[in-house]
């Protein structure tokens, strides 16, 4: 019976990780970028010059990139950097 609390803790941890995951918005962003790039041209990506720290929310990164005068942005990579985007 001692394994039941460990299972419950593991299950709750897994659920929290899944709830915090931003996979659906990232999927939507990548699909919309691929569709828009096919229609409008290429999209150039580069690191944000203003964003500091680890990038966990695409929305925050996009807001910073908009403030820099770019079209948008998203969090990317193992180092969780904010990558801005604009038409080439």
Short mmCIF file of N, CA and C in Angstrom, two decimals:
data_model
loop_
_atom_site.label_atom_id
_atom_site.label_comp_id
_atom_site.label_asym_id
_atom_site.label_seq_id
_atom_site.Cartn_x
_atom_site.Cartn_y
_atom_site.Cartn_z
N UNK A 1 0.80 -1.20 0.00
CA UNK A 1 0.00 0.00 0.00
C UNK A 1 0.85 1.26 0.00
N UNK A 2 2.13 1.13 0.22
CA UNK A 2 2.99 2.31 0.23
C UNK A 2 3.21 2.86 -1.17
N UNK A 3 3.01 2.06 -2.20
CA UNK A 3 3.23 2.52 -3.56
C UNK A 3 2.09 3.39 -4.07
N UNK A 4 0.95 3.34 -3.45
CA UNK A 4 -0.19 4.12 -3.92
C UNK A 4 0.07 5.63 -3.84
N UNK A 5 0.62 6.18 -2.75
CA UNK A 5 0.93 7.61 -2.73
C UNK A 5 1.97 7.99 -3.78
N UNK A 6 2.93 7.12 -4.03
CA UNK A 6 3.94 7.41 -5.04
C UNK A 6 3.31 7.46 -6.43
N UNK A 7 2.38 6.56 -6.70
CA UNK A 7 1.67 6.57 -7.98
C UNK A 7 0.83 7.83 -8.12
N UNK A 8 0.15 8.21 -7.06
CA UNK A 8 -0.68 9.41 -7.09
C UNK A 8 0.18 10.64 -7.34
N UNK A 9 1.31 10.72 -6.68
CA UNK A 9 2.22 11.85 -6.87
C UNK A 9 2.73 11.88 -8.30
N UNK A 10 3.10 10.73 -8.83
CA UNK A 10 3.58 10.66 -10.21
C UNK A 10 2.50 11.07 -11.19
N UNK A 11 1.29 10.62 -10.96
CA UNK A 11 0.18 10.96 -11.84
C UNK A 11 -0.12 12.45 -11.79
N UNK A 12 -0.13 13.03 -10.60
CA UNK A 12 -0.38 14.47 -10.48
C UNK A 12 0.73 15.28 -11.14
N UNK A 13 1.97 14.85 -10.99
CA UNK A 13 3.08 15.54 -11.64
C UNK A 13 2.94 15.48 -13.15
N UNK A 14 2.59 14.33 -13.68
CA UNK A 14 2.39 14.18 -15.11
C UNK A 14 1.27 15.08 -15.61
N UNK A 15 0.16 15.13 -14.88
CA UNK A 15 -0.96 15.98 -15.27
C UNK A 15 -0.57 17.46 -15.26
N UNK A 16 0.20 17.88 -14.26
CA UNK A 16 0.65 19.27 -14.22
C UNK A 16 1.56 19.59 -15.40
N UNK A 17 2.44 18.67 -15.74
CA UNK A 17 3.32 18.89 -16.89
C UNK A 17 2.52 18.99 -18.18
N UNK A 18 1.52 18.14 -18.34
CA UNK A 18 0.70 18.20 -19.54
C UNK A 18 -0.12 19.48 -19.60
N UNK A 19 -0.60 19.94 -18.45
CA UNK A 19 -1.38 21.18 -18.42
C UNK A 19 -0.52 22.38 -18.74
N UNK A 20 0.75 22.34 -18.36
CA UNK A 20 1.64 23.47 -18.61
C UNK A 20 2.22 23.46 -20.02
N UNK A 21 2.08 22.35 -20.70
CA UNK A 21 2.66 22.22 -22.04
C UNK A 21 1.93 23.12 -23.03
N UNK A 22 2.69 23.75 -23.93
CA UNK A 22 2.09 24.63 -24.92
C UNK A 22 2.13 24.01 -26.31
N UNK A 23 2.02 22.71 -26.40
CA UNK A 23 2.13 22.05 -27.69
C UNK A 23 1.03 22.47 -28.67
N UNK A 24 -0.25 22.53 -28.30
CA UNK A 24 -1.25 22.94 -29.29
C UNK A 24 -1.01 24.34 -29.85
N UNK A 25 -0.70 25.37 -29.03
CA UNK A 25 -0.42 26.67 -29.64
C UNK A 25 0.81 26.65 -30.54
N UNK A 26 1.83 25.89 -30.17
CA UNK A 26 3.02 25.79 -31.02
C UNK A 26 2.68 25.13 -32.34
N UNK A 27 1.83 24.10 -32.29
CA UNK A 27 1.43 23.42 -33.51
C UNK A 27 0.66 24.39 -34.40
N UNK A 28 -0.26 25.15 -33.81
CA UNK A 28 -1.04 26.12 -34.57
C UNK A 28 -0.13 27.17 -35.17
N UNK A 29 0.84 27.67 -34.39
CA UNK A 29 1.76 28.68 -34.87
C UNK A 29 2.59 28.15 -36.03
N UNK A 30 3.10 26.93 -35.92
CA UNK A 30 3.92 26.39 -36.99
C UNK A 30 3.10 26.15 -38.25
N UNK A 31 1.84 25.70 -38.09
CA UNK A 31 0.99 25.52 -39.26
C UNK A 31 0.66 26.84 -39.92
N UNK A 32 0.33 27.86 -39.13
CA UNK A 32 -0.01 29.16 -39.70
C UNK A 32 1.20 29.79 -40.37
N UNK A 33 2.39 29.61 -39.79
CA UNK A 33 3.60 30.15 -40.41
C UNK A 33 3.91 29.46 -41.72
N UNK A 34 3.73 28.14 -41.77
CA UNK A 34 4.03 27.43 -43.00
C UNK A 34 3.04 27.80 -44.09
N UNK A 35 1.77 28.00 -43.72
CA UNK A 35 0.79 28.42 -44.72
C UNK A 35 1.04 29.84 -45.18
N UNK A 36 1.33 30.75 -44.25
CA UNK A 36 1.56 32.14 -44.64
C UNK A 36 2.85 32.28 -45.42
N UNK A 37 3.87 31.50 -45.10
CA UNK A 37 5.13 31.61 -45.83
C UNK A 37 4.97 31.08 -47.25
N UNK A 38 4.10 30.10 -47.44
CA UNK A 38 3.88 29.58 -48.78
C UNK A 38 3.15 30.61 -49.64
N UNK A 39 2.29 31.40 -49.03
CA UNK A 39 1.51 32.37 -49.77
C UNK A 39 2.25 33.70 -49.89
N UNK A 40 2.82 34.19 -48.80
CA UNK A 40 3.38 35.53 -48.76
C UNK A 40 4.88 35.58 -49.00
N UNK A 41 5.59 34.52 -48.89
CA UNK A 41 7.03 34.54 -49.03
C UNK A 41 7.70 33.96 -47.80
N UNK A 42 9.00 34.17 -47.72
CA UNK A 42 9.78 33.59 -46.63
C UNK A 42 9.63 34.38 -45.34
N UNK A 43 9.82 33.68 -44.22
CA UNK A 43 9.80 34.31 -42.90
C UNK A 43 11.20 34.16 -42.31
N UNK A 44 11.82 35.29 -41.97
CA UNK A 44 13.15 35.26 -41.35
C UNK A 44 13.01 35.19 -39.84
N UNK A 45 13.86 34.41 -39.19
CA UNK A 45 13.85 34.26 -37.74
C UNK A 45 15.21 34.64 -37.17
N UNK A 46 15.19 35.30 -36.01
CA UNK A 46 16.42 35.72 -35.34
C UNK A 46 16.12 35.95 -33.87
N UNK A 47 17.13 35.84 -32.99
CA UNK A 47 16.91 36.01 -31.54
C UNK A 47 16.48 37.44 -31.21
N UNK A 48 15.62 37.57 -30.22
CA UNK A 48 15.20 38.88 -29.74
C UNK A 48 16.38 39.59 -29.09
N UNK A 49 16.47 40.89 -29.32
CA UNK A 49 17.56 41.67 -28.71
C UNK A 49 17.15 42.22 -27.35
N UNK A 50 15.86 42.20 -27.02
CA UNK A 50 15.37 42.76 -25.76
C UNK A 50 15.05 41.68 -24.73
N UNK A 51 14.50 40.55 -25.16
CA UNK A 51 14.02 39.51 -24.24
C UNK A 51 15.17 38.97 -23.41
N UNK A 52 14.98 38.94 -22.10
CA UNK A 52 16.00 38.43 -21.17
C UNK A 52 15.45 37.22 -20.43
N UNK A 53 16.31 36.27 -20.14
CA UNK A 53 15.91 35.10 -19.37
C UNK A 53 15.38 33.98 -20.25
N UNK A 54 14.84 32.95 -19.60
CA UNK A 54 14.29 31.81 -20.31
C UNK A 54 12.91 32.15 -20.86
N UNK A 55 12.63 31.68 -22.03
CA UNK A 55 11.36 31.95 -22.70
C UNK A 55 10.43 30.75 -22.50
N UNK A 56 9.35 30.93 -21.74
CA UNK A 56 8.42 29.84 -21.47
C UNK A 56 7.07 30.03 -22.13
N UNK A 57 6.70 31.27 -22.43
CA UNK A 57 5.38 31.55 -23.03
C UNK A 57 5.55 32.23 -24.38
N UNK A 58 4.99 31.63 -25.41
CA UNK A 58 5.06 32.21 -26.75
C UNK A 58 4.43 33.60 -26.79
N UNK A 59 3.37 33.79 -26.02
CA UNK A 59 2.67 35.08 -26.02
C UNK A 59 3.59 36.20 -25.53
N UNK A 60 4.35 35.95 -24.47
CA UNK A 60 5.29 36.96 -23.96
C UNK A 60 6.35 37.28 -25.00
N UNK A 61 6.88 36.27 -25.63
CA UNK A 61 7.90 36.46 -26.66
C UNK A 61 7.33 37.25 -27.82
N UNK A 62 6.14 36.91 -28.26
CA UNK A 62 5.51 37.63 -29.38
C UNK A 62 5.30 39.10 -29.03
N UNK A 63 4.89 39.39 -27.79
CA UNK A 63 4.70 40.78 -27.38
C UNK A 63 6.01 41.56 -27.41
N UNK A 64 7.09 40.95 -26.95
CA UNK A 64 8.40 41.61 -26.97
C UNK A 64 8.83 41.84 -28.41
N UNK A 65 8.63 40.85 -29.26
CA UNK A 65 9.02 41.00 -30.67
C UNK A 65 8.20 42.09 -31.36
N UNK A 66 6.91 42.19 -31.02
CA UNK A 66 6.08 43.27 -31.57
C UNK A 66 6.62 44.62 -31.11
N UNK A 67 7.05 44.72 -29.85
CA UNK A 67 7.61 45.96 -29.33
C UNK A 67 8.91 46.33 -30.05
N UNK A 68 9.64 45.33 -30.52
CA UNK A 68 10.87 45.56 -31.28
C UNK A 68 10.56 45.95 -32.73
N UNK A 69 9.30 45.83 -33.13
CA UNK A 69 8.91 46.19 -34.49
C UNK A 69 8.87 45.03 -35.45
N UNK A 70 8.77 43.81 -34.93
CA UNK A 70 8.73 42.62 -35.77
C UNK A 70 7.31 42.05 -35.79
N UNK A 71 7.08 41.11 -36.67
CA UNK A 71 5.75 40.55 -36.84
C UNK A 71 5.28 39.64 -35.72
N UNK A 72 6.17 39.01 -35.02
CA UNK A 72 5.80 38.08 -33.96
C UNK A 72 7.01 37.33 -33.46
N UNK A 73 6.75 36.29 -32.68
CA UNK A 73 7.85 35.51 -32.14
C UNK A 73 7.35 34.30 -31.39
N UNK A 74 8.28 33.40 -31.06
CA UNK A 74 7.94 32.20 -30.31
C UNK A 74 9.17 31.72 -29.55
N UNK A 75 8.93 30.88 -28.53
CA UNK A 75 10.01 30.28 -27.75
C UNK A 75 10.52 29.05 -28.48
N UNK A 76 11.83 28.86 -28.44
CA UNK A 76 12.39 27.77 -29.23
C UNK A 76 13.64 27.19 -28.59
N UNK A 77 13.83 25.89 -28.80
CA UNK A 77 15.08 25.23 -28.44
C UNK A 77 15.19 24.81 -26.99
N UNK A 78 16.26 24.08 -26.72
CA UNK A 78 16.54 23.59 -25.38
C UNK A 78 16.87 24.76 -24.46
N UNK A 79 17.53 25.78 -24.99
CA UNK A 79 17.91 26.95 -24.19
C UNK A 79 16.74 27.91 -23.99
N UNK A 80 15.56 27.61 -24.59
CA UNK A 80 14.33 28.39 -24.43
C UNK A 80 14.57 29.87 -24.73
N UNK A 81 15.00 30.15 -25.96
CA UNK A 81 15.24 31.51 -26.39
C UNK A 81 14.02 32.06 -27.11
N UNK A 82 13.86 33.37 -27.06
CA UNK A 82 12.78 34.06 -27.77
C UNK A 82 13.27 34.35 -29.18
N UNK A 83 12.59 33.79 -30.17
CA UNK A 83 12.96 33.97 -31.57
C UNK A 83 11.91 34.84 -32.25
N UNK A 84 12.34 35.99 -32.76
CA UNK A 84 11.44 36.91 -33.46
C UNK A 84 11.33 36.51 -34.93
N UNK A 85 10.22 36.92 -35.54
CA UNK A 85 9.97 36.60 -36.94
C UNK A 85 9.50 37.85 -37.67
N UNK A 86 9.88 37.93 -38.94
CA UNK A 86 9.37 38.99 -39.81
C UNK A 86 9.54 38.53 -41.25
N UNK A 87 8.76 39.08 -42.16
CA UNK A 87 8.94 38.71 -43.57
C UNK A 87 10.33 39.11 -44.05
N UNK A 88 10.95 38.28 -44.85
CA UNK A 88 12.30 38.58 -45.35
C UNK A 88 12.29 39.69 -46.39
#
